[in-house]
Amino acid sequence: KNRLFYDKLQYVYIEMPNFTKELWELETRLDKWLYFIKHLEDIQDIPEIFKDSIFLAAFSTAEIAKYSTEERNDYEQSLKIFRDNKNTMDTAYFEGKKEGRLEGIGEGEDKKLKEVIKNGKAMGLTISQLSSLTGLSESMVEQYLNEMENE
């Protein structure tokens, strides 16, 4: 409709052949990124100027991008197994922690905690503040609040 969509949106075209700075001339992060993009294929060892964590992550990603189809499939499978194992361990840890917390609280203490949480909530305290007040994790405070709503 030939109307301005968004005044902050603009296109910037960079002609990479016109970017001629050498490694020792790089000053800004933009300079570094442009150099990185232009010379990535030729870089054998990561220069000291690129030891920043964001550039190290970019180099790591570029290494993965060079994998053959078979290597990439092996990498993806390995990554899937790692993530599955990590999620299993995290779930087991938090479930065990939750059960341990619940077993460690007697019925009388449980009622007191519920009363403190109920009163704190009525006073307008946040979940974080209730957590600090009771010594429970924020997820446990939320669990208590949910239980009280369902009672």
mmCIF file of C-alpha atoms in Angstrom:
data_model
loop_
_atom_site.group_PDB
_atom_site.id
_atom_site.type_symbol
_atom_site.label_atom_id
_atom_site.label_comp_id
_atom_site.label_asym_id
_atom_site.label_seq_id
_atom_site.Cartn_x
_atom_site.Cartn_y
_atom_site.Cartn_z
ATOM 1 C CA LYS A 1 0.000 0.000 0.000
ATOM 2 C CA ASN A 2 3.103 2.152 -0.238
ATOM 3 C CA ARG A 3 3.014 3.186 3.442
ATOM 4 C CA LEU A 4 5.855 3.230 5.931
ATOM 5 C CA PHE A 5 5.733 -0.082 7.832
ATOM 6 C CA TYR A 6 8.093 0.779 10.686
ATOM 7 C CA ASP A 7 10.349 3.827 10.810
ATOM 8 C CA LYS A 8 13.104 2.025 12.770
ATOM 9 C CA LEU A 9 13.449 -0.777 10.216
ATOM 10 C CA GLN A 10 15.989 -0.285 7.503
ATOM 11 C CA TYR A 11 18.211 -2.332 5.249
ATOM 12 C CA VAL A 12 21.930 -1.866 5.220
ATOM 13 C CA TYR A 13 23.826 -3.434 2.355
ATOM 14 C CA ILE A 14 27.463 -4.201 2.888
ATOM 15 C CA GLU A 15 29.672 -4.919 -0.071
ATOM 16 C CA MET A 16 32.164 -7.319 1.458
ATOM 17 C CA PRO A 17 34.816 -6.792 -1.239
ATOM 18 C CA ASN A 18 34.925 -3.139 -0.155
ATOM 19 C CA PHE A 19 35.750 -4.127 3.426
ATOM 20 C CA THR A 20 39.526 -4.017 3.284
ATOM 21 C CA LYS A 21 40.605 -3.621 6.896
ATOM 22 C CA GLU A 22 43.373 -5.886 8.103
ATOM 23 C CA LEU A 23 43.316 -7.749 11.400
ATOM 24 C CA TRP A 24 45.419 -5.161 13.195
ATOM 25 C CA GLU A 25 43.086 -2.330 11.999
ATOM 26 C CA LEU A 26 39.908 -3.716 13.599
ATOM 27 C CA GLU A 27 38.503 -1.324 16.170
ATOM 28 C CA THR A 28 34.766 -1.885 16.653
ATOM 29 C CA ARG A 29 32.742 -5.030 17.123
ATOM 30 C CA LEU A 30 31.204 -4.410 13.682
ATOM 31 C CA ASP A 31 34.702 -4.368 12.178
ATOM 32 C CA LYS A 32 35.434 -7.673 13.882
ATOM 33 C CA TRP A 33 32.211 -9.274 12.633
ATOM 34 C CA LEU A 34 32.779 -8.106 9.093
ATOM 35 C CA TYR A 35 36.340 -9.414 9.163
ATOM 36 C CA PHE A 36 35.090 -12.677 10.675
ATOM 37 C CA ILE A 37 32.478 -13.146 7.938
ATOM 38 C CA LYS A 38 34.833 -12.225 5.123
ATOM 39 C CA HIS A 39 37.845 -14.280 6.249
ATOM 40 C CA LEU A 40 36.256 -17.222 8.073
ATOM 41 C CA GLU A 41 37.346 -19.763 5.452
ATOM 42 C CA ASP A 42 40.963 -18.615 5.617
ATOM 43 C CA ILE A 43 41.379 -18.511 9.401
ATOM 44 C CA GLN A 44 43.397 -21.500 10.652
ATOM 45 C CA ASP A 45 44.031 -20.402 14.243
ATOM 46 C CA ILE A 46 41.741 -18.094 16.183
ATOM 47 C CA PRO A 47 43.469 -14.694 16.466
ATOM 48 C CA GLU A 48 43.807 -13.145 19.922
ATOM 49 C CA ILE A 49 41.395 -10.345 18.977
ATOM 50 C CA PHE A 50 38.650 -12.993 18.577
ATOM 51 C CA LYS A 51 39.110 -14.629 22.017
ATOM 52 C CA ASP A 52 35.857 -12.988 23.124
ATOM 53 C CA SER A 53 33.224 -15.594 24.141
ATOM 54 C CA ILE A 54 30.802 -14.599 21.372
ATOM 55 C CA PHE A 55 33.431 -15.101 18.688
ATOM 56 C CA LEU A 56 34.591 -18.390 20.213
ATOM 57 C CA ALA A 57 30.985 -19.600 20.023
ATOM 58 C CA ALA A 58 30.808 -18.454 16.389
ATOM 59 C CA PHE A 59 34.025 -20.342 15.551
ATOM 60 C CA SER A 60 32.631 -23.426 17.276
ATOM 61 C CA THR A 61 29.418 -23.183 15.261
ATOM 62 C CA ALA A 62 31.415 -22.730 12.069
ATOM 63 C CA GLU A 63 33.340 -25.932 12.842
ATOM 64 C CA ILE A 64 30.076 -27.837 13.175
ATOM 65 C CA ALA A 65 28.840 -26.349 9.897
ATOM 66 C CA LYS A 66 31.828 -27.937 8.123
ATOM 67 C CA TYR A 67 30.784 -31.471 9.143
ATOM 68 C CA SER A 68 29.906 -33.995 6.467
ATOM 69 C CA THR A 69 26.361 -35.376 6.461
ATOM 70 C CA GLU A 70 27.458 -38.460 8.398
ATOM 71 C CA GLU A 71 29.443 -36.416 10.944
ATOM 72 C CA ARG A 72 26.525 -34.024 11.351
ATOM 73 C CA ASN A 73 24.069 -36.896 11.947
ATOM 74 C CA ASP A 74 26.450 -38.408 14.537
ATOM 75 C CA TYR A 75 26.813 -35.004 16.198
ATOM 76 C CA GLU A 76 23.031 -34.441 16.296
ATOM 77 C CA GLN A 77 22.462 -37.936 17.724
ATOM 78 C CA SER A 78 25.135 -37.382 20.369
ATOM 79 C CA LEU A 79 23.627 -34.000 21.255
ATOM 80 C CA LYS A 80 20.151 -35.559 21.549
ATOM 81 C CA ILE A 81 21.463 -38.270 23.897
ATOM 82 C CA PHE A 82 23.279 -35.657 25.987
ATOM 83 C CA ARG A 83 20.171 -33.488 26.285
ATOM 84 C CA ASP A 84 17.960 -36.471 27.150
ATOM 85 C CA ASN A 85 20.392 -37.574 29.861
ATOM 86 C CA LYS A 86 20.698 -34.043 31.254
ATOM 87 C CA ASN A 87 16.924 -33.590 31.387
ATOM 88 C CA THR A 88 16.537 -36.982 33.085
ATOM 89 C CA MET A 89 19.161 -36.114 35.682
ATOM 90 C CA ASP A 90 17.709 -32.641 36.284
ATOM 91 C CA THR A 91 14.206 -34.062 36.708
ATOM 92 C CA ALA A 92 15.442 -36.762 39.100
ATOM 93 C CA TYR A 93 17.390 -34.170 41.100
ATOM 94 C CA PHE A 94 14.476 -31.762 41.471
ATOM 95 C CA GLU A 95 11.941 -34.515 42.178
ATOM 96 C CA GLY A 96 14.270 -35.975 44.821
ATOM 97 C CA LYS A 97 14.846 -32.549 46.313
ATOM 98 C CA LYS A 98 11.099 -31.919 46.405
ATOM 99 C CA GLU A 99 10.379 -35.291 48.040
ATOM 100 C CA GLY A 100 13.178 -34.766 50.533
ATOM 101 C CA ARG A 101 11.784 -31.352 51.394
ATOM 102 C CA LEU A 102 8.284 -32.735 51.852
ATOM 103 C CA GLU A 103 9.452 -35.684 53.955
ATOM 104 C CA GLY A 104 11.498 -33.359 56.166
ATOM 105 C CA ILE A 105 8.463 -31.255 57.044
ATOM 106 C CA GLY A 106 6.177 -32.581 59.731
ATOM 107 C CA GLU A 107 2.432 -32.064 59.579
ATOM 108 C CA GLY A 108 2.505 -29.353 62.248
ATOM 109 C CA GLU A 109 5.301 -27.523 60.432
ATOM 110 C CA ASP A 110 3.412 -27.923 57.161
ATOM 111 C CA LYS A 111 0.350 -26.202 58.652
ATOM 112 C CA LYS A 112 2.524 -23.392 60.032
ATOM 113 C CA LEU A 113 4.185 -22.868 56.659
ATOM 114 C CA LYS A 114 0.818 -22.782 54.925
ATOM 115 C CA GLU A 115 -0.411 -20.216 57.446
ATOM 116 C CA VAL A 116 2.699 -18.038 56.977
ATOM 117 C CA ILE A 117 2.405 -18.265 53.192
ATOM 118 C CA LYS A 118 -1.332 -17.523 53.316
ATOM 119 C CA ASN A 119 -0.814 -14.466 55.549
ATOM 120 C CA GLY A 120 2.166 -13.268 53.528
ATOM 121 C CA LYS A 121 0.176 -13.542 50.317
ATOM 122 C CA ALA A 122 -2.684 -11.611 51.903
ATOM 123 C CA MET A 123 -0.163 -8.888 52.829
ATOM 124 C CA GLY A 124 0.851 -8.651 49.164
ATOM 125 C CA LEU A 125 4.230 -10.384 49.408
ATOM 126 C CA THR A 126 5.667 -11.772 46.181
ATOM 127 C CA ILE A 127 6.616 -15.416 45.604
ATOM 128 C CA SER A 128 10.272 -14.412 45.951
ATOM 129 C CA GLN A 129 9.616 -12.661 49.266
ATOM 130 C CA LEU A 130 7.602 -15.628 50.541
ATOM 131 C CA SER A 131 10.470 -17.908 49.543
ATOM 132 C CA SER A 132 12.942 -15.800 51.525
ATOM 133 C CA LEU A 133 10.574 -15.650 54.483
ATOM 134 C CA THR A 134 9.926 -19.402 54.675
ATOM 135 C CA GLY A 135 13.235 -20.770 53.413
ATOM 136 C CA LEU A 136 11.387 -22.743 50.738
ATOM 137 C CA SER A 137 12.194 -22.607 47.048
ATOM 138 C CA GLU A 138 9.938 -20.435 44.905
ATOM 139 C CA SER A 139 8.535 -23.565 43.229
ATOM 140 C CA MET A 140 7.640 -25.018 46.641
ATOM 141 C CA VAL A 141 5.915 -21.767 47.651
ATOM 142 C CA GLU A 142 3.953 -21.894 44.390
ATOM 143 C CA GLN A 143 3.073 -25.519 45.113
ATOM 144 C CA TYR A 144 1.768 -24.562 48.580
ATOM 145 C CA LEU A 145 -0.254 -21.705 47.050
ATOM 146 C CA ASN A 146 -1.750 -24.054 44.458
ATOM 147 C CA GLU A 147 -2.633 -26.583 47.176
ATOM 148 C CA MET A 148 -4.322 -23.866 49.243
ATOM 149 C CA GLU A 149 -6.345 -22.709 46.229
ATOM 150 C CA ASN A 150 -7.531 -26.286 45.616
ATOM 151 C CA GLU A 151 -8.579 -26.851 49.261
#
